[in-house]
Amino acid sequence: MKTLNRKLLRDLYGMRGQALAVAAVLACGIAVFVMSMSTMVSIRSAKESYYSAYRFADIFVLLKRAPNRLVERVREIEGVSAADHRVIQALTLDMPGMNEPATGRIISLPETERGGLNALYLRAGRWPEVEREGEIAVSETFALAHGIQPGDRIKATLRGRLRDFTVVGIALSPEYLIQTEPGAFFPDDKRFGVFWIRHRQLEAASDMEGAFNDLTLRLGRGAMPEEVIRQLDRLLEPYGSTGAYTRDDHYSARFVEDELKQLRTMATIPPAIFLGVAAFLLNISFRRMLVLQREQIATLKAFGYTNGEVALHYCKLVAVIVLIGGIGGCLLGSWMGKGNTEVYGEFIHFPFTEYLFDLRIYLIAIVLSLGAGALGVSGGLNATIKLVPAEAMRPEPPAKYRSAAFEKTAWYASLTQTTRMVLREIYRRPLRAFLMSLGVAFSCGILIIGNFGKDAIYYLIDFQYGLAERDDARIQFVEALSYPAIYELDAIEGVIRAEPFRAVPVKMIKGPREERLSVIGMAEGGELYRLLDENEQVIPVRGDGLILSTVVADLLQVSVGDEVEVHILEGERRKVRVKVSGLVAEFSGMSSYMNLEALGRLLGEGRSVSGAYLSLDSDQAESVFVALKQRPRVAGVSLKQATMKGFMDSIAENILRMRLFNVGFAITIAIGVIYSGARISFSERGRDLATLRVIGFTRGEVSRMLLGELAIVTLVGIPVGFAIGYGLCLWMSVAMSSDLFRIPFVLNLSSYGFAGVVILMASVVSGLIIQQKVKHLNLVSALKVRD
Amino acid sequence: MLPDTDNAPGFHNPSGAVAAPVFEIDSVTKVYLQGEVEVHALRGVSLELSKGDFVVLLGQSGSGKSTLLNIMGGLDTPTEGRVLYAGRDIGEFSERELTFYRRENVGFVFQFYNLIPSLTARENVALVTEVALDPMTPEDALALVGLTERLDHFPSQLSGGEQQRVAIARAIAKQPDVLLCDEPTGALDVETGVAVLEAIDRVNRDLGTTTAVITHNAVISDMAHRVITLSDGRIARVQENEKRLPPSDLKW
């Protein structure tokens, strides 16, 4: 090994504390980057290969009933490369061990497995056979939730008739990466399943011979989806089409895209913050080291090393530090990414999720690390390298200090000399003190972000499921019924209160924007599902106006008082214009609300209902479920508890897990920044401190002086950190929100408190380490050597 | 053959008054480890200093003079032997007692001044007077070294000689019993060196502060009561001056 390289290793060992602090902060940023990117790449690749190998459709249409011959005309539309027609029906299932009914969709399978769209992946068992009556395949999540094996039998009500089915296969479909009941927002694997049966059998069982009610299409290269949709809508409207839509409006596909978008956000902003802090730490450590090595640099140059060689030597040192951080971050990020991908695999149902080692991500990570290193050395190196050897051999003149204007004040005159030393140190280099404070502030802010996820989730649960939705169960009828159906529910023993709702699918248009969603008609004065504004105040459901969720209002860019065009997608399919009369704070789902009667008038029908919100006597809940199961017009029951669990299992778990990482990383940064800062102050002022010790100051007094600067930097940093944390959380709530899901901006006082306490503790620990160094300060040598 | 310190002659009190010795240094040995090598810095040094004594310590590098000064100043402790200060053995002092010994009794002047760069001349002195028991004012201390005009200058705005005079003011402001100077003129040119020595001399004469000065420069010897030459950790020679020269009369 060359001697200069040996010196490099020893220098590195000498500054190992600081080098580790820098490397650790850098590793955090790289880890988040690698984790998010590799998860994103893995999920995206799994999605893309799944979609393409299993021919996931591009366009989807739901309709009432259309003759099979129409499919040929659909295939003739320019741009359509394949079209599959299917029959889809709702199922109600009586699952053993469950009092409430489960619901499902049963989907027809073409007679052969070859070439069809939305092909199934068969996990276990075999395909249902055409000739064998009642053979079905079951979605894997439902099978797992109920322990269903091939060969098991299931009882289910299809179109009002109780039937026996035999499970022969367990399958997955690219249409149900996220498997949710239509209209529901979160997966509930126990209460909602997807089933597949041969086409002819489902045709027969649902009086759909020679007809279909679902159409999926794949587009050829260069096809114009908007044009295809326009033609499809024109063709299919007479058959009760609710309008063709693309993957953008396909619930499962959109959910996955949203998750990928979030991962991309995670891969940019947090790593940028971490890398910035690391570069800053590196910069101050590095400049300090160059000052300490002035004489060594001069000696090297006196022996004939060129400027380039000397510069290279120091660049190598920095490169080693950032590579340690970068490689550590890659390893940590891979490990986290693998875990993360597995977690995603639990609620995004791919046949396989393979964690991909994409070399490009690691290359980018290393380039980012080196970039942070380059930022770190910028500025310091040039000036030192240019020193003339003889000049560098001479000790540096005393650092320049000036009095500040406020020193004329009486307050200043009352300060001790040691306090003045602390203050002058800060305003001699205000930029550095500012950056140190900023570093502390950022770690404080990141700590607040760590808890923000938790605050937001718990607020959301409290708001949505405590204040707004106060029902115990929600009934969905097979189709809209006349109002008295509610009285029937009310009469069931154990039902305390039943409130009706009417849900109508619509397309809402405002200018160039349009969204597909439901309008929900609600009775005025309802208690079980209340519409709340952002201040938790109840919005009365009266008048003829529409109340939009804030999510929808943002998507359509409308506000109260605007008119929107509403295309009703059922019944007479009216097109009306309705005024927006209010905005309801909702964090998930695409909903809008109206007075029940007003909606009836809009539809041109009397008071009809699609279902009801129930509050139940908890002792009698089970008998209520039994009673509901016997009513064929009840298509499904959803329970609030189950919905909350679905939410917690999917999004919430993910957010809460990220919290752990965030808190861990923030603590690393806090210690990194504060320790490095204190360490550098110590090495810069070691001679001053030793002098003070020699002339009779105690260790405590000297430590207090050294730590005074640290304390000021920390105490200034914390409130600034609160502000940064506030801003970062606000940003997070926007950036992490998707079309389908919104994160409320809520920060509890305790989250600020937690961040403040952690920062203080990091300071105290750094302070204690430095105090140990004060203890071992060599008094005698400090007097001789001028550094 | 160097004379054994035990045979070194007893020292008279230069001021003529009968006073108890300030320092009684008795057979002090100092061995320390430099890396893995044992260094015998002092090998049985004995010495007495009385109030008002002005002693110059001469010797080559490594002769032990700095070690001796450090032990007297409470920066270091002897391996063997005793150092009595006003009758108390400072070798037995705890770390905290040593700190307060330095704070209350000793004034230090260093070769490289060791001023705090972020404090002005006045503040550097005030640093000490704030914690001392019976200090003079920083202004008086600075007047004593002739720096009344430079009170509010920072070290970076002062010449080397001025910086060293601030350091002397800082050392004497607490009215210490002992003033220990390690190469106080080592980094200065002749002219400024003289100004610095004059300040030290005045402190010794006016305040009666027991003063020990380490130097390479034998010329300085002429202003001392006694000149002690150390060699290889032992006292090689003790010379008493009949007449002390003022610094301005020293022949460089």
mmCIF file of C-alpha atoms in Angstrom, chain A residues 415-608:
data_model
loop_
_atom_site.group_PDB
_atom_site.id
_atom_site.type_symbol
_atom_site.label_atom_id
_atom_site.label_comp_id
_atom_site.label_asym_id
_atom_site.label_seq_id
_atom_site.Cartn_x
_atom_site.Cartn_y
_atom_site.Cartn_z
ATOM 1 C CA LEU A 415 -22.503 38.776 30.728
ATOM 2 C CA THR A 416 -19.544 36.724 31.886
ATOM 3 C CA GLN A 417 -16.527 36.360 29.624
ATOM 4 C CA THR A 418 -17.343 32.739 29.008
ATOM 5 C CA THR A 419 -20.826 33.658 27.789
ATOM 6 C CA ARG A 420 -19.276 36.236 25.508
ATOM 7 C CA MET A 421 -17.002 33.561 24.090
ATOM 8 C CA VAL A 422 -20.045 31.452 23.253
ATOM 9 C CA LEU A 423 -21.907 34.351 21.673
ATOM 10 C CA ARG A 424 -18.935 35.593 19.657
ATOM 11 C CA GLU A 425 -18.289 32.092 18.373
ATOM 12 C CA ILE A 426 -21.814 32.091 17.021
ATOM 13 C CA TYR A 427 -21.797 35.457 15.380
ATOM 14 C CA ARG A 428 -18.311 35.156 14.061
ATOM 15 C CA ARG A 429 -19.597 32.338 11.909
ATOM 16 C CA PRO A 430 -23.313 32.927 11.756
ATOM 17 C CA LEU A 431 -23.687 30.809 8.634
ATOM 18 C CA ARG A 432 -22.274 27.779 10.340
ATOM 19 C CA ALA A 433 -24.344 28.294 13.467
ATOM 20 C CA PHE A 434 -27.339 28.755 11.226
ATOM 21 C CA LEU A 435 -26.605 25.572 9.294
ATOM 22 C CA MET A 436 -26.037 23.631 12.504
ATOM 23 C CA SER A 437 -29.349 24.864 13.814
ATOM 24 C CA LEU A 438 -30.910 24.000 10.511
ATOM 25 C CA GLY A 439 -29.499 20.483 10.777
ATOM 26 C CA VAL A 440 -30.975 20.133 14.244
ATOM 27 C CA ALA A 441 -34.210 21.629 12.952
ATOM 28 C CA PHE A 442 -34.414 19.142 10.100
ATOM 29 C CA SER A 443 -33.910 16.179 12.371
ATOM 30 C CA CYS A 444 -36.561 17.619 14.648
ATOM 31 C CA GLY A 445 -38.837 18.033 11.637
ATOM 32 C CA ILE A 446 -38.221 14.485 10.453
ATOM 33 C CA LEU A 447 -39.054 13.222 13.929
ATOM 34 C CA ILE A 448 -42.332 15.101 13.745
ATOM 35 C CA ILE A 449 -43.042 13.516 10.362
ATOM 36 C CA GLY A 450 -42.399 10.162 11.964
ATOM 37 C CA ASN A 451 -45.292 10.710 14.299
ATOM 38 C CA PHE A 452 -47.434 12.558 11.831
ATOM 39 C CA GLY A 453 -48.471 9.286 10.154
ATOM 40 C CA LYS A 454 -49.719 7.978 13.459
ATOM 41 C CA ASP A 455 -51.523 11.189 14.366
ATOM 42 C CA ALA A 456 -53.168 11.343 10.982
ATOM 43 C CA ILE A 457 -54.297 7.715 11.002
ATOM 44 C CA TYR A 458 -55.791 7.901 14.460
ATOM 45 C CA TYR A 459 -57.497 11.168 13.690
ATOM 46 C CA LEU A 460 -58.851 9.704 10.500
ATOM 47 C CA ILE A 461 -60.268 6.675 12.286
ATOM 48 C CA ASP A 462 -61.726 8.851 14.955
ATOM 49 C CA PHE A 463 -63.218 11.293 12.491
ATOM 50 C CA GLN A 464 -64.502 8.860 9.913
ATOM 51 C CA TYR A 465 -65.593 5.990 12.092
ATOM 52 C CA GLY A 466 -66.310 7.807 15.314
ATOM 53 C CA LEU A 467 -67.882 11.093 14.305
ATOM 54 C CA ALA A 468 -69.122 10.667 10.753
ATOM 55 C CA GLU A 469 -70.047 7.033 10.315
ATOM 56 C CA ARG A 470 -71.820 5.909 13.412
ATOM 57 C CA ASP A 471 -73.652 2.893 12.029
ATOM 58 C CA ASP A 472 -72.810 -0.635 13.146
ATOM 59 C CA ALA A 473 -73.684 -2.287 9.862
ATOM 60 C CA ARG A 474 -74.579 -1.262 6.354
ATOM 61 C CA ILE A 475 -77.083 -3.114 4.220
ATOM 62 C CA GLN A 476 -76.976 -3.142 0.458
ATOM 63 C CA PHE A 477 -80.037 -4.294 -1.416
ATOM 64 C CA VAL A 478 -79.792 -6.292 -4.610
ATOM 65 C CA GLU A 479 -81.439 -3.395 -6.431
ATOM 66 C CA ALA A 480 -83.183 -0.187 -5.528
ATOM 67 C CA LEU A 481 -86.347 -0.838 -3.557
ATOM 68 C CA SER A 482 -89.241 1.326 -2.614
ATOM 69 C CA TYR A 483 -88.980 3.185 0.647
ATOM 70 C CA PRO A 484 -91.036 0.834 2.840
ATOM 71 C CA ALA A 485 -88.234 -1.744 2.659
ATOM 72 C CA ILE A 486 -86.691 0.357 5.416
ATOM 73 C CA TYR A 487 -89.618 -0.256 7.748
ATOM 74 C CA GLU A 488 -89.062 -3.938 7.236
ATOM 75 C CA LEU A 489 -85.478 -3.606 8.425
ATOM 76 C CA ASP A 490 -86.525 -1.407 11.303
ATOM 77 C CA ALA A 491 -88.866 -4.118 12.447
ATOM 78 C CA ILE A 492 -86.107 -6.733 12.871
ATOM 79 C CA GLU A 493 -85.545 -7.442 16.536
ATOM 80 C CA GLY A 494 -82.250 -5.897 17.583
ATOM 81 C CA VAL A 495 -82.244 -3.120 15.008
ATOM 82 C CA ILE A 496 -82.351 0.105 16.972
ATOM 83 C CA ARG A 497 -82.484 2.395 14.013
ATOM 84 C CA ALA A 498 -82.408 2.065 10.263
ATOM 85 C CA GLU A 499 -81.693 4.992 7.975
ATOM 86 C CA PRO A 500 -82.083 4.672 4.233
ATOM 87 C CA PHE A 501 -79.696 5.627 1.505
ATOM 88 C CA ARG A 502 -79.881 5.590 -2.254
ATOM 89 C CA ALA A 503 -76.688 5.155 -4.249
ATOM 90 C CA VAL A 504 -76.639 6.066 -7.913
ATOM 91 C CA PRO A 505 -73.662 5.742 -10.245
ATOM 92 C CA VAL A 506 -73.013 8.942 -12.144
ATOM 93 C CA LYS A 507 -70.462 10.622 -14.299
ATOM 94 C CA MET A 508 -69.769 14.125 -13.053
ATOM 95 C CA ILE A 509 -68.359 16.629 -15.503
ATOM 96 C CA LYS A 510 -66.938 20.065 -14.997
ATOM 97 C CA GLY A 511 -65.279 21.593 -18.022
ATOM 98 C CA PRO A 512 -62.607 19.221 -19.285
ATOM 99 C CA ARG A 513 -62.650 17.121 -16.104
ATOM 100 C CA GLU A 514 -64.869 14.178 -15.458
ATOM 101 C CA GLU A 515 -65.066 11.561 -12.751
ATOM 102 C CA ARG A 516 -67.163 8.469 -12.227
ATOM 103 C CA LEU A 517 -68.585 8.215 -8.767
ATOM 104 C CA SER A 518 -71.747 7.643 -6.770
ATOM 105 C CA VAL A 519 -74.288 10.113 -5.578
ATOM 106 C CA ILE A 520 -75.663 8.977 -2.269
ATOM 107 C CA GLY A 521 -79.103 10.186 -1.298
ATOM 108 C CA MET A 522 -79.535 10.506 2.443
ATOM 109 C CA ALA A 523 -82.441 11.360 4.692
ATOM 110 C CA GLU A 524 -82.316 14.755 6.313
ATOM 111 C CA GLY A 525 -81.472 14.609 9.992
ATOM 112 C CA GLY A 526 -79.829 11.193 9.753
ATOM 113 C CA GLU A 527 -77.840 10.183 12.799
ATOM 114 C CA LEU A 528 -75.957 7.159 11.598
ATOM 115 C CA TYR A 529 -74.017 8.664 8.737
ATOM 116 C CA ARG A 530 -73.336 12.320 9.178
ATOM 117 C CA LEU A 531 -71.657 14.596 6.747
ATOM 118 C CA LEU A 532 -69.046 16.697 8.488
ATOM 119 C CA ASP A 533 -67.041 19.636 7.339
ATOM 120 C CA GLU A 534 -63.382 20.121 8.187
ATOM 121 C CA ASN A 535 -64.309 21.648 11.536
ATOM 122 C CA GLU A 536 -66.265 18.537 12.427
ATOM 123 C CA GLN A 537 -69.551 20.431 12.061
ATOM 124 C CA VAL A 538 -72.536 18.574 10.669
ATOM 125 C CA ILE A 539 -73.601 19.619 7.173
ATOM 126 C CA PRO A 540 -77.384 19.292 6.859
ATOM 127 C CA VAL A 541 -78.559 17.295 3.855
ATOM 128 C CA ARG A 542 -81.333 19.490 2.534
ATOM 129 C CA GLY A 543 -82.274 21.384 -0.581
ATOM 130 C CA ASP A 544 -81.494 20.330 -4.115
ATOM 131 C CA GLY A 545 -77.754 20.833 -4.035
ATOM 132 C CA LEU A 546 -74.939 18.345 -4.203
ATOM 133 C CA ILE A 547 -72.543 17.923 -1.337
ATOM 134 C CA LEU A 548 -69.173 16.801 -2.686
ATOM 135 C CA SER A 549 -66.366 15.193 -0.785
ATOM 136 C CA THR A 550 -63.334 17.448 -0.786
ATOM 137 C CA VAL A 551 -61.495 14.746 -2.735
ATOM 138 C CA VAL A 552 -64.027 14.957 -5.574
ATOM 139 C CA ALA A 553 -64.184 18.740 -5.420
ATOM 140 C CA ASP A 554 -60.412 18.873 -5.894
ATOM 141 C CA LEU A 555 -60.443 16.401 -8.757
ATOM 142 C CA LEU A 556 -63.144 18.336 -10.574
ATOM 143 C CA GLN A 557 -61.805 21.665 -9.372
ATOM 144 C CA VAL A 558 -65.168 22.926 -8.239
ATOM 145 C CA SER A 559 -66.197 24.829 -5.172
ATOM 146 C CA VAL A 560 -69.450 25.625 -3.429
ATOM 147 C CA GLY A 561 -71.834 27.480 -5.725
ATOM 148 C CA ASP A 562 -70.464 25.970 -8.962
ATOM 149 C CA GLU A 563 -72.652 23.893 -11.184
ATOM 150 C CA VAL A 564 -71.600 20.474 -12.381
ATOM 151 C CA GLU A 565 -72.998 18.344 -15.135
ATOM 152 C CA VAL A 566 -74.263 15.026 -13.814
ATOM 153 C CA HIS A 567 -74.839 12.086 -16.151
ATOM 154 C CA ILE A 568 -76.888 9.541 -14.294
ATOM 155 C CA LEU A 569 -75.755 6.089 -15.328
ATOM 156 C CA GLU A 570 -78.923 4.161 -14.598
ATOM 157 C CA GLY A 571 -82.692 4.328 -15.128
ATOM 158 C CA GLU A 572 -83.607 6.992 -17.646
ATOM 159 C CA ARG A 573 -79.963 8.055 -17.766
ATOM 160 C CA ARG A 574 -80.792 11.681 -17.373
ATOM 161 C CA LYS A 575 -78.264 14.423 -17.842
ATOM 162 C CA VAL A 576 -78.774 17.256 -15.412
ATOM 163 C CA ARG A 577 -76.934 20.220 -14.017
ATOM 164 C CA VAL A 578 -76.728 20.478 -10.270
ATOM 165 C CA LYS A 579 -75.336 23.135 -8.022
ATOM 166 C CA VAL A 580 -72.704 22.233 -5.438
ATOM 167 C CA SER A 581 -74.102 23.283 -2.086
ATOM 168 C CA GLY A 582 -71.491 21.987 0.292
ATOM 169 C CA LEU A 583 -68.168 20.215 0.803
ATOM 170 C CA VAL A 584 -67.788 17.281 3.132
ATOM 171 C CA ALA A 585 -64.428 16.395 4.631
ATOM 172 C CA GLU A 586 -63.662 12.850 3.597
ATOM 173 C CA PHE A 587 -60.343 11.134 3.451
ATOM 174 C CA SER A 588 -61.193 8.274 1.209
ATOM 175 C CA GLY A 589 -63.523 7.279 -1.552
ATOM 176 C CA MET A 590 -65.198 9.126 -4.330
ATOM 177 C CA SER A 591 -68.559 10.156 -3.005
ATOM 178 C CA SER A 592 -71.067 12.890 -3.264
ATOM 179 C CA TYR A 593 -74.256 13.333 -1.336
ATOM 180 C CA MET A 594 -77.745 14.714 -1.809
ATOM 181 C CA ASN A 595 -81.016 14.849 -0.038
ATOM 182 C CA LEU A 596 -82.855 11.540 -0.615
ATOM 183 C CA GLU A 597 -86.021 13.197 -1.903
ATOM 184 C CA ALA A 598 -84.110 15.589 -4.120
ATOM 185 C CA LEU A 599 -82.186 12.684 -5.622
ATOM 186 C CA GLY A 600 -85.481 10.880 -6.244
ATOM 187 C CA ARG A 601 -86.755 13.880 -8.163
ATOM 188 C CA LEU A 602 -83.539 14.030 -10.153
ATOM 189 C CA LEU A 603 -83.917 10.372 -11.071
ATOM 190 C CA GLY A 604 -87.590 10.824 -11.877
ATOM 191 C CA GLU A 605 -88.588 8.187 -9.391
ATOM 192 C CA GLY A 606 -90.230 8.307 -6.008
ATOM 193 C CA ARG A 607 -88.417 7.635 -2.776
ATOM 194 C CA SER A 608 -86.406 4.526 -3.469
#
